Structure formats: structure tokens, C-alpha cells
Short mmCIF file of C-alpha atoms in Angstrom, two decimals:
data_model
loop_
_atom_site.label_atom_id
_atom_site.label_comp_id
_atom_site.label_asym_id
_atom_site.label_seq_id
_atom_site.Cartn_x
_atom_site.Cartn_y
_atom_site.Cartn_z
CA UNK A 1 -18.26 -30.01 1.43
CA UNK A 2 -14.45 -29.95 1.58
CA UNK A 3 -12.18 -29.33 4.57
CA UNK A 4 -13.03 -27.74 7.88
CA UNK A 5 -10.25 -25.14 8.25
CA UNK A 6 -11.23 -21.50 7.79
CA UNK A 7 -8.22 -19.16 7.72
CA UNK A 8 -7.72 -15.40 7.44
CA UNK A 9 -5.82 -16.02 4.18
CA UNK A 10 -8.90 -17.75 2.76
CA UNK A 11 -11.18 -14.86 3.77
CA UNK A 12 -8.87 -12.23 2.34
CA UNK A 13 -8.17 -14.06 -0.89
CA UNK A 14 -11.82 -14.61 -1.83
CA UNK A 15 -13.38 -11.39 -0.49
CA UNK A 16 -12.29 -9.07 -3.35
CA UNK A 17 -13.27 -11.71 -5.91
CA UNK A 18 -16.75 -12.03 -4.39
CA UNK A 19 -17.23 -8.25 -4.25
CA UNK A 20 -15.91 -7.94 -7.79
CA UNK A 21 -18.30 -10.57 -9.15
CA UNK A 22 -21.28 -8.90 -7.47
CA UNK A 23 -20.28 -5.40 -8.63
CA UNK A 24 -19.77 -6.68 -12.16
CA UNK A 25 -23.23 -8.27 -12.21
CA UNK A 26 -25.33 -5.74 -10.29
CA UNK A 27 -23.39 -2.48 -10.86
CA UNK A 28 -23.83 -1.25 -7.29
CA UNK A 29 -20.70 -1.02 -5.13
CA UNK A 30 -22.50 -0.38 -1.83
CA UNK A 31 -24.99 -3.21 -2.13
CA UNK A 32 -22.37 -5.60 -3.50
CA UNK A 33 -20.05 -4.98 -0.56
CA UNK A 34 -22.89 -5.32 1.96
CA UNK A 35 -24.06 -8.56 0.34
CA UNK A 36 -20.51 -9.92 0.33
CA UNK A 37 -20.14 -9.14 4.04
CA UNK A 38 -23.47 -10.88 4.77
CA UNK A 39 -22.25 -13.91 2.82
CA UNK A 40 -19.02 -13.92 4.84
CA UNK A 41 -20.99 -13.78 8.08
CA UNK A 42 -23.14 -16.69 6.91
CA UNK A 43 -20.00 -18.64 6.06
CA UNK A 44 -18.45 -17.87 9.46
CA UNK A 45 -21.54 -19.34 11.09
CA UNK A 46 -22.00 -22.38 8.83
CA UNK A 47 -18.57 -23.53 7.67
CA UNK A 48 -17.11 -24.45 11.08
CA UNK A 49 -19.97 -26.96 11.52
CA UNK A 50 -20.68 -28.01 7.93
CA UNK A 51 -17.15 -27.77 6.52
CA UNK A 52 -15.62 -25.47 3.93
CA UNK A 53 -17.23 -25.88 0.48
CA UNK A 54 -15.14 -27.34 -2.32
CA UNK A 55 -15.42 -23.96 -4.06
CA UNK A 56 -15.64 -21.27 -1.32
CA UNK A 57 -15.68 -18.43 -3.84
CA UNK A 58 -18.70 -19.79 -5.76
CA UNK A 59 -20.54 -20.48 -2.47
CA UNK A 60 -20.00 -16.92 -1.26
CA UNK A 61 -20.97 -15.41 -4.63
CA UNK A 62 -24.17 -17.49 -4.69
CA UNK A 63 -25.18 -16.53 -1.14
CA UNK A 64 -24.19 -12.89 -1.65
CA UNK A 65 -26.17 -12.74 -4.88
CA UNK A 66 -29.26 -14.08 -3.13
CA UNK A 67 -28.92 -11.56 -0.30
CA UNK A 68 -28.47 -8.74 -2.77
CA UNK A 69 -31.52 -9.78 -4.79
CA UNK A 70 -33.58 -10.02 -1.63
CA UNK A 71 -32.56 -6.46 -0.77
CA UNK A 72 -33.52 -5.22 -4.19
CA UNK A 73 -36.92 -6.85 -4.04
CA UNK A 74 -37.66 -5.32 -0.63
CA UNK A 75 -36.86 -1.81 -1.80
CA UNK A 76 -39.53 -0.55 -4.22
CA UNK A 77 -37.74 2.69 -4.89
CA UNK A 78 -34.61 0.79 -5.73
CA UNK A 79 -36.55 -1.50 -8.06
CA UNK A 80 -37.92 1.51 -9.94
CA UNK A 81 -34.40 2.91 -10.38
CA UNK A 82 -33.13 -0.46 -11.55
CA UNK A 83 -35.93 -0.69 -14.13
CA UNK A 84 -35.18 2.81 -15.36
CA UNK A 85 -31.47 2.02 -15.63
CA UNK A 86 -32.21 -1.23 -17.44
CA UNK A 87 -33.52 0.67 -20.46
CA UNK A 88 -30.01 2.06 -20.94
CA UNK A 89 -28.15 -1.22 -20.56
CA UNK A 90 -26.79 -2.68 -23.82
CA UNK A 91 -28.62 -5.80 -24.92
CA UNK A 92 -25.43 -7.85 -24.59
CA UNK A 93 -25.14 -6.93 -20.90
CA UNK A 94 -28.69 -8.16 -20.23
CA UNK A 95 -27.75 -11.74 -21.03
CA UNK A 96 -24.63 -11.95 -18.87
CA UNK A 97 -24.80 -15.09 -16.69
CA UNK A 98 -25.73 -14.43 -13.07
CA UNK A 99 -22.84 -13.79 -10.69
CA UNK A 100 -23.39 -17.05 -8.81
CA UNK A 101 -22.98 -19.02 -12.04
CA UNK A 102 -19.24 -18.33 -12.04
CA UNK A 103 -17.31 -21.56 -11.68
CA UNK A 104 -13.87 -22.17 -10.24
CA UNK A 105 -12.27 -21.40 -13.60
CA UNK A 106 -13.88 -17.95 -13.74
CA UNK A 107 -11.45 -15.07 -14.06
CA UNK A 108 -10.19 -13.16 -11.02
CA UNK A 109 -11.80 -9.73 -10.58
CA UNK A 110 -9.21 -8.51 -8.06
CA UNK A 111 -7.25 -6.34 -10.50
CA UNK A 112 -10.43 -4.76 -11.89
CA UNK A 113 -11.57 -4.01 -8.33
CA UNK A 114 -8.16 -2.49 -7.49
CA UNK A 115 -8.37 -0.23 -10.54
CA UNK A 116 -11.90 0.84 -9.60
CA UNK A 117 -10.90 1.64 -6.00
CA UNK A 118 -8.01 3.74 -7.32
CA UNK A 119 -10.17 5.64 -9.80
CA UNK A 120 -8.64 9.04 -10.70
CA UNK A 121 -11.85 10.79 -9.59
CA UNK A 122 -10.98 9.94 -5.97
CA UNK A 123 -8.61 11.77 -3.66
CA UNK A 124 -5.53 9.78 -2.56
CA UNK A 125 -6.86 9.32 0.99
CA UNK A 126 -10.13 7.94 -0.37
CA UNK A 127 -8.31 5.55 -2.69
CA UNK A 128 -6.35 4.13 0.23
CA UNK A 129 -9.42 3.72 2.42
CA UNK A 130 -11.55 2.12 -0.30
CA UNK A 131 -8.74 -0.23 -1.38
CA UNK A 132 -8.17 -1.48 2.17
CA UNK A 133 -11.93 -1.89 2.70
CA UNK A 134 -12.98 -3.57 -0.54
CA UNK A 135 -9.82 -5.36 -1.67
CA UNK A 136 -7.97 -5.77 1.59
CA UNK A 137 -10.98 -6.93 3.56
CA UNK A 138 -10.15 -4.72 6.56
CA UNK A 139 -13.06 -3.42 8.60
CA UNK A 140 -13.78 0.28 8.78
CA UNK A 141 -12.70 0.21 12.44
CA UNK A 142 -9.36 -1.38 11.53
CA UNK A 143 -8.65 1.20 8.84
CA UNK A 144 -9.63 4.05 11.16
CA UNK A 145 -7.33 2.69 13.86
CA UNK A 146 -4.44 2.37 11.42
CA UNK A 147 -4.72 6.00 10.36
CA UNK A 148 -5.63 7.33 13.82
CA UNK A 149 -9.01 8.82 12.89
CA UNK A 150 -12.45 8.16 14.40
CA UNK A 151 -14.36 5.24 12.88
CA UNK A 152 -17.22 7.57 11.92
CA UNK A 153 -14.78 9.77 9.97
CA UNK A 154 -13.39 6.81 8.08
CA UNK A 155 -16.90 5.47 7.38
CA UNK A 156 -17.84 8.83 5.85
CA UNK A 157 -14.67 8.84 3.77
CA UNK A 158 -15.41 5.40 2.37
CA UNK A 159 -19.06 6.25 1.75
CA UNK A 160 -18.12 9.44 -0.11
CA UNK A 161 -15.62 7.48 -2.20
CA UNK A 162 -18.31 5.04 -3.31
CA UNK A 163 -20.67 7.91 -4.07
CA UNK A 164 -17.98 9.67 -6.09
CA UNK A 165 -17.42 6.52 -8.16
CA UNK A 166 -21.17 6.33 -8.88
CA UNK A 167 -21.31 9.99 -9.86
CA UNK A 168 -18.32 9.60 -12.16
CA UNK A 169 -20.18 6.93 -14.12
CA UNK A 170 -17.33 4.45 -13.69
CA UNK A 171 -18.21 0.91 -14.71
CA UNK A 172 -16.83 -2.33 -13.32
CA UNK A 173 -14.68 -3.34 -16.22
CA UNK A 174 -11.04 -3.11 -17.24
CA UNK A 175 -10.17 0.35 -18.62
CA UNK A 176 -9.21 0.66 -22.29
CA UNK A 177 -5.71 -0.74 -22.91
CA UNK A 178 -4.23 2.74 -23.39
CA UNK A 179 -5.50 3.81 -19.95
CA UNK A 180 -4.29 0.76 -18.01
CA UNK A 181 -0.65 1.90 -17.46
CA UNK A 182 -1.72 5.22 -15.93
CA UNK A 183 -4.39 3.59 -13.75
CA UNK A 184 -1.93 0.92 -12.68
CA UNK A 185 0.49 3.63 -11.55
CA UNK A 186 -2.26 4.94 -9.28
CA UNK A 187 -2.78 1.44 -7.83
CA UNK A 188 0.95 1.01 -7.16
CA UNK A 189 1.14 4.46 -5.58
CA UNK A 190 -1.72 3.61 -3.21
CA UNK A 191 -0.04 0.33 -2.22
CA UNK A 192 3.26 2.18 -1.74
CA UNK A 193 1.57 4.75 0.53
CA UNK A 194 -0.06 2.01 2.61
CA UNK A 195 3.31 0.28 3.05
CA UNK A 196 5.11 3.53 3.86
CA UNK A 197 2.61 4.41 6.58
CA UNK A 198 3.02 0.94 8.05
CA UNK A 199 6.82 0.99 7.85
CA UNK A 200 7.17 4.30 9.69
CA UNK A 201 3.89 5.49 11.16
CA UNK A 202 3.44 9.21 10.58
CA UNK A 203 2.24 9.74 14.15
CA UNK A 204 1.63 7.90 17.39
CA UNK A 205 3.81 5.94 19.79
CA UNK A 206 4.55 2.94 17.53
CA UNK A 207 7.26 2.99 14.89
CA UNK A 208 5.60 0.26 12.80
CA UNK A 209 2.06 -0.67 11.84
CA UNK A 210 2.64 -4.30 10.96
CA UNK A 211 -0.97 -4.81 9.86
CA UNK A 212 -0.50 -2.20 7.11
CA UNK A 213 2.86 -3.45 5.86
CA UNK A 214 1.53 -7.02 5.77
CA UNK A 215 -1.59 -5.93 3.88
CA UNK A 216 0.42 -3.86 1.39
CA UNK A 217 2.71 -6.82 0.69
CA UNK A 218 -0.25 -9.19 0.32
CA UNK A 219 -2.06 -6.94 -2.14
CA UNK A 220 1.11 -6.28 -4.13
CA UNK A 221 1.70 -10.03 -4.31
CA UNK A 222 -1.79 -10.34 -5.78
CA UNK A 223 -1.04 -7.63 -8.34
CA UNK A 224 2.24 -9.38 -9.24
CA UNK A 225 0.45 -12.72 -9.66
CA UNK A 226 -2.03 -11.04 -12.01
CA UNK A 227 0.66 -9.07 -13.89
CA UNK A 228 3.82 -11.21 -13.67
CA UNK A 229 5.50 -9.45 -16.61
CA UNK A 230 5.09 -5.90 -15.29
CA UNK A 231 8.48 -4.74 -14.06
CA UNK A 232 7.17 -1.98 -11.81
CA UNK A 233 4.78 -4.30 -9.97
CA UNK A 234 7.70 -6.67 -9.38
CA UNK A 235 9.90 -3.73 -8.40
CA UNK A 236 7.41 -2.48 -5.82
CA UNK A 237 7.00 -5.93 -4.31
CA UNK A 238 10.79 -6.31 -4.15
CA UNK A 239 11.13 -2.89 -2.51
CA UNK A 240 8.56 -3.81 0.14
CA UNK A 241 10.19 -7.17 0.90
CA UNK A 242 13.72 -5.74 1.08
CA UNK A 243 12.53 -2.96 3.38
CA UNK A 244 10.35 -5.17 5.56
CA UNK A 245 13.27 -7.60 5.93
CA UNK A 246 14.97 -5.08 8.24
CA UNK A 247 11.98 -4.51 10.51
CA UNK A 248 13.06 -6.96 13.28
CA UNK A 249 16.24 -4.94 13.78
CA UNK A 250 14.73 -1.43 13.49
CA UNK A 251 13.86 -1.23 17.18
CA UNK A 252 15.72 -2.24 20.33
CA UNK A 253 14.26 -4.43 23.07
CA UNK A 254 13.17 -1.20 24.75
CA UNK A 255 11.31 -0.14 21.58
CA UNK A 256 13.82 2.55 20.61
CA UNK A 257 14.51 3.30 16.94
CA UNK A 258 17.78 1.81 15.63
CA UNK A 259 19.25 3.49 12.51
CA UNK A 260 20.24 1.32 9.55
CA UNK A 261 23.97 1.71 10.18
CA UNK A 262 23.59 0.43 13.75
CA UNK A 263 21.23 -2.50 13.14
CA UNK A 264 22.10 -6.10 13.99
CA UNK A 265 21.92 -7.55 10.48
CA UNK A 266 21.70 -11.10 11.78
CA UNK A 267 18.13 -10.23 12.77
CA UNK A 268 17.10 -9.35 9.23
CA UNK A 269 14.66 -11.68 7.45
CA UNK A 270 16.96 -13.43 4.99
CA UNK A 271 14.06 -15.12 3.16
CA UNK A 272 12.59 -11.71 2.34
CA UNK A 273 16.03 -10.47 1.25
CA UNK A 274 16.53 -13.42 -1.11
CA UNK A 275 13.05 -13.08 -2.59
CA UNK A 276 13.36 -9.32 -3.02
CA UNK A 277 16.77 -9.55 -4.69
CA UNK A 278 15.53 -12.27 -7.04
CA UNK A 279 12.46 -10.22 -8.00
CA UNK A 280 14.33 -7.00 -8.77
CA UNK A 281 17.13 -8.82 -10.58
CA UNK A 282 14.62 -10.54 -12.84
CA UNK A 283 12.70 -7.32 -13.47
CA UNK A 284 15.84 -5.34 -14.30
CA UNK A 285 16.99 -7.92 -16.83
CA UNK A 286 13.80 -8.35 -18.82
CA UNK A 287 11.41 -5.40 -18.34
CA UNK A 288 11.39 -1.68 -18.95
CA UNK A 289 13.16 0.26 -16.20
CA UNK A 290 10.99 2.18 -13.72
CA UNK A 291 11.32 4.07 -10.41
CA UNK A 292 10.20 1.21 -8.15
CA UNK A 293 12.80 -1.10 -9.67
CA UNK A 294 15.53 1.46 -9.01
CA UNK A 295 14.38 1.95 -5.41
CA UNK A 296 14.38 -1.82 -4.96
CA UNK A 297 17.89 -2.01 -6.41
CA UNK A 298 19.05 0.58 -3.85
CA UNK A 299 17.43 -1.42 -1.05
CA UNK A 300 19.13 -4.56 -2.38
CA UNK A 301 22.56 -2.90 -2.22
CA UNK A 302 21.98 -2.11 1.46
CA UNK A 303 20.55 -5.53 2.28
CA UNK A 304 23.33 -7.46 0.58
CA UNK A 305 26.13 -5.57 2.36
CA UNK A 306 27.52 -7.78 5.18
CA UNK A 307 28.08 -4.69 7.34
CA UNK A 308 27.20 -1.01 7.13
CA UNK A 309 30.86 -0.17 6.47
CA UNK A 310 30.86 -2.48 3.43
CA UNK A 311 27.91 -0.75 1.75
CA UNK A 312 28.69 0.10 -1.88
CA UNK A 313 27.87 3.80 -1.56
CA UNK A 314 29.16 4.62 -5.05
CA UNK A 315 26.57 2.26 -6.51
CA UNK A 316 23.88 3.73 -4.25
CA UNK A 317 24.84 7.24 -5.41
CA UNK A 318 24.67 6.21 -9.07
CA UNK A 319 21.26 4.62 -8.56
CA UNK A 320 19.90 7.76 -6.87
CA UNK A 321 21.17 9.79 -9.82
CA UNK A 322 19.22 7.48 -12.11
CA UNK A 323 16.15 7.72 -9.89
CA UNK A 324 16.29 11.52 -10.06
CA UNK A 325 16.03 11.25 -13.83
CA UNK A 326 13.09 8.82 -13.71
CA UNK A 327 11.14 10.35 -10.82
CA UNK A 328 12.61 13.68 -9.73
CA UNK A 329 11.54 15.04 -6.36
CA UNK A 330 12.91 16.61 -3.18
CA UNK A 331 12.89 13.34 -1.18
CA UNK A 332 14.93 11.59 -3.87
CA UNK A 333 17.42 14.49 -3.85
CA UNK A 334 17.59 14.35 -0.06
CA UNK A 335 18.50 10.67 -0.21
CA UNK A 336 21.08 11.38 -2.91
CA UNK A 337 22.64 13.99 -0.62
CA UNK A 338 23.24 11.29 2.00
CA UNK A 339 24.85 8.97 -0.57
CA UNK A 340 26.95 11.85 -1.90
CA UNK A 341 28.18 12.62 1.62
CA UNK A 342 29.18 9.00 2.10
CA UNK A 343 31.18 9.06 -1.16
CA UNK A 344 32.62 12.59 -1.29
CA UNK A 345 32.29 13.78 2.30
CA UNK A 346 29.70 15.71 4.36
CA UNK A 347 30.46 19.12 2.82
CA UNK A 348 29.28 17.91 -0.59
CA UNK A 349 26.07 16.56 0.93
CA UNK A 350 25.41 19.75 2.90
CA UNK A 351 25.70 21.81 -0.29
CA UNK A 352 22.80 19.80 -1.76
CA UNK A 353 20.75 20.43 1.40
CA UNK A 354 21.26 24.19 1.07
CA UNK A 355 19.46 24.07 -2.26
CA UNK A 356 16.73 21.80 -0.89
CA UNK A 357 15.85 24.27 1.87
CA UNK A 358 14.43 26.53 -0.85
CA UNK A 359 11.89 23.83 -1.74
CA UNK A 360 8.70 24.58 0.20
CA UNK A 361 7.64 20.92 0.00
CA UNK A 362 10.54 19.94 2.24
CA UNK A 363 11.62 23.05 4.14
CA UNK A 364 9.61 22.16 7.27
CA UNK A 365 9.93 18.38 6.95
CA UNK A 366 11.72 16.79 9.88
CA UNK A 367 13.79 14.50 7.68
CA UNK A 368 15.58 17.39 5.98
CA UNK A 369 16.79 18.64 9.35
CA UNK A 370 17.58 15.15 10.61
CA UNK A 371 19.83 14.58 7.58
CA UNK A 372 21.44 17.98 8.06
CA UNK A 373 22.13 17.11 11.69
CA UNK A 374 23.73 13.82 10.67
CA UNK A 375 25.97 15.47 8.08
CA UNK A 376 26.94 18.28 10.47
CA UNK A 377 27.84 15.64 13.05
CA UNK A 378 29.98 13.88 10.41
CA UNK A 379 31.76 17.18 9.68
CA UNK A 380 32.53 17.80 13.35
CA UNK A 381 30.03 20.64 13.93
CA UNK A 382 28.53 19.30 17.18
CA UNK A 383 26.65 22.50 18.08
CA UNK A 384 25.05 22.82 14.67
CA UNK A 385 24.18 19.13 14.64
CA UNK A 386 22.55 19.39 18.08
CA UNK A 387 20.35 22.31 17.00
CA UNK A 388 19.25 20.47 13.85
CA UNK A 389 18.47 17.27 15.77
CA UNK A 390 16.30 19.25 18.19
CA UNK A 391 14.50 21.05 15.35
CA UNK A 392 13.85 17.73 13.60
CA UNK A 393 12.48 16.22 16.81
CA UNK A 394 10.01 19.10 17.15
CA UNK A 395 8.80 18.73 13.56
CA UNK A 396 8.09 14.98 13.52
CA UNK A 397 4.80 13.62 14.91
CA UNK A 398 6.19 10.12 15.42
CA UNK A 399 7.03 9.57 19.08
CA UNK A 400 9.78 6.97 18.45
CA UNK A 401 11.44 9.36 15.98
CA UNK A 402 11.10 12.26 18.44
CA UNK A 403 12.77 10.22 21.17
CA UNK A 404 15.57 9.05 18.86
CA UNK A 405 16.35 12.56 17.62
CA UNK A 406 16.35 13.97 21.16
CA UNK A 407 18.74 11.23 22.27
CA UNK A 408 21.05 12.12 19.38
CA UNK A 409 20.98 15.78 20.46
CA UNK A 410 21.64 14.93 24.10
CA UNK A 411 24.62 12.78 23.10
CA UNK A 412 26.22 15.89 21.61
#
């Protein structure tokens, strides 16, 4: 045995690899995950007394494999199905070494597991839940708490996702090379959604969900380690780091939301800023340009400005124009309207908002009206700004945002 320290980082780093090895060998997501959890429980009981094995991953795979085999042997119906399925398995697959035979040099299954959890047959909500459960190592209760739904509801969502994967006939293997870019975009989108929900919770009385932002960053770091030459993976990680760097200054001591322009920048995480800037700079200079890289570049412009007044808004505006070409959408246009107002004045920004109000995807979104209120306030229309702030406060389900928008209205 090796050392005696068991850390959360160790659990979370090996869990997806153990699940992946068992899924790859036994082709059953449910049983593989259950066996992996049983192996983790066994480790939690044994390792503190006996010490951490020299190869924790191999130990967990071996124990999980034994538990899974025991389950198969005790279930006659399952054995019959396995025998029937075996007649359709290619001969080459029948001689694959057992999962527990994988040594420390065995390849990492994390990326394959991420791609499986983000299978196109699944709805976005199911992809998020399954990714956090299987790859992130979060419990069903933790995921349910993060998204403010009952644990039973989340358990059903995860169970249906696994069933949908089985029904789709998906196999635990890397997709064909031509399909990888599209599947990877789905993975990055899921990680982006997890981070976004953690950065500004869509509902509830907390502005942040630090557990979700931390998990999104951790998983994106894993994806970047597996795909170091993919510019969009690097861009997404940079975007997360540059955004998370501001979190310490986003709320006051009383827990009130503090807008970017009013934040105490000395409280920003400078290590995250440096890492994020380095990542996006490297990606922009040697990889194909993509939307996440552009968003990270915009975040870098904000983070590198010594004060809000010194923000290079002309560069921000140019980058949003580029982002509209790469990934057009109403939210991108809304952000460009803010940059345009900072460069050419609030009237120019308000003209863009007039067009956006015709877009049904954004017409009843609180952020459209919050931006309108801000630009009306800049133009000197206090009454119009007050009405828009109040409308925005009624439309958002985030309590910190509601309070902030009401305070802005009251100040007018």
C-alpha cells in the first residue's frame, strides 16, 4: 500500500475512469456505476486503516469488477440476457482483457465517458445530470439541490437518461473521427451550462453556486488535459477562469449583487486572470478561431483593465461583432448593444434593443429590460429607467438580482 491520505480530488479524478473501464468491459451503464460506487464505499472503509493503494484506479476497477460479476451471477434473468447478447458480440470483443487487468499506463476513459453522457439522443437537462453524476462524481442529492428539484425527480431524470442511451444502441467507444467535433461541441455546451448556472443561479436566494462553477472548471480542465490542442476547449476553460476570477467581488459583505463597473478589482483572483489570459492568448495564436475563444478574449479585456473607466470598449465592441458572425444569437446582440452604447452613446444601444424586442426568445427575459433600464438611465430618462428596472425585477427568479434591480429603481 502507498500513502494514507484520501482526498476529494483523488475520488473525483479516478471515479470517471473506473466507471468508464467497467462500462467499456461490461456494456452496462447502470451496473457499472453501481459497482463503481460500491468499490468507492469499500475504499472509504478500508483505505483509512490499510493505506491508499499504489494504484488506486486499478484497485477500484478490480473491486468494482468483482462486485459487478457477483451481481450478474446472482441474477439469472440477467445472465440469460447476457448470453443472448454474447452471440452478437464480435469475436475480437470477446477476448478483450478484463477491466481489472488495466494497469497504471492504461488510457483514460474520461473523454469517452463525457461523450457518452452528452449523447445527442439525450435532452440537454439529461446530459447535464448524467455528466455531473457519472463524470463529476456528484451524488443525486447534490445535483438535485444544485438545480432546486426533488431528489426523486433528479433520480428519475438520470435513470431515464441511462435507459435512453441503452435504447439508442450507443456503445462505449470513441465516435468516428468525423463525428467527434460535433459531439465535443455538445460536451462543451453542457460544461458551459453547468458553469453558467453556478455563476448566476437562475433562481433561489444565492447569487452563486460555487459547487457547480468548481465542478465545471474541474471537468473542463480534464477535457483540456485530454485535448490540449483544441482551441475551443482552451477557450472555454479560459472563459470560466476569467469569469470566476471576479466572483469574490460580485457580492458585498451584506450579500448584495455588485455590478462589474462597481466591483473592487483588488479582490479579483489574479492567478485565475493570469491563467485565463495565457490560455486564450495561446489558443488564439495557434488554433482555429471559435466562439468560446472570442468570449474569453472579451472577458480578458475586462479583467485586464485596471479600472472600469479604462476598459477598451472599442475592442469589446469589435469582438462582439466577430462573435455575432461566429455564433449569432439574441444574447450576443444584447451584449453588443451595451458595448455599442459605451462607444457611441446610449441612443445607439437603445436602437439595437428596439429590434431585439421583436425576438420572442428574449422579449420576456429580464436581462433585456435590465439593459434597457441601464441605457435609459445613461441617457437621462429616469422615469423610463425606473419602469424598466421594476419590470426586470419582476421577470427574474433570482432573489439577489430582484433585490439589486429594485434598489436601482428606488434610487431613481
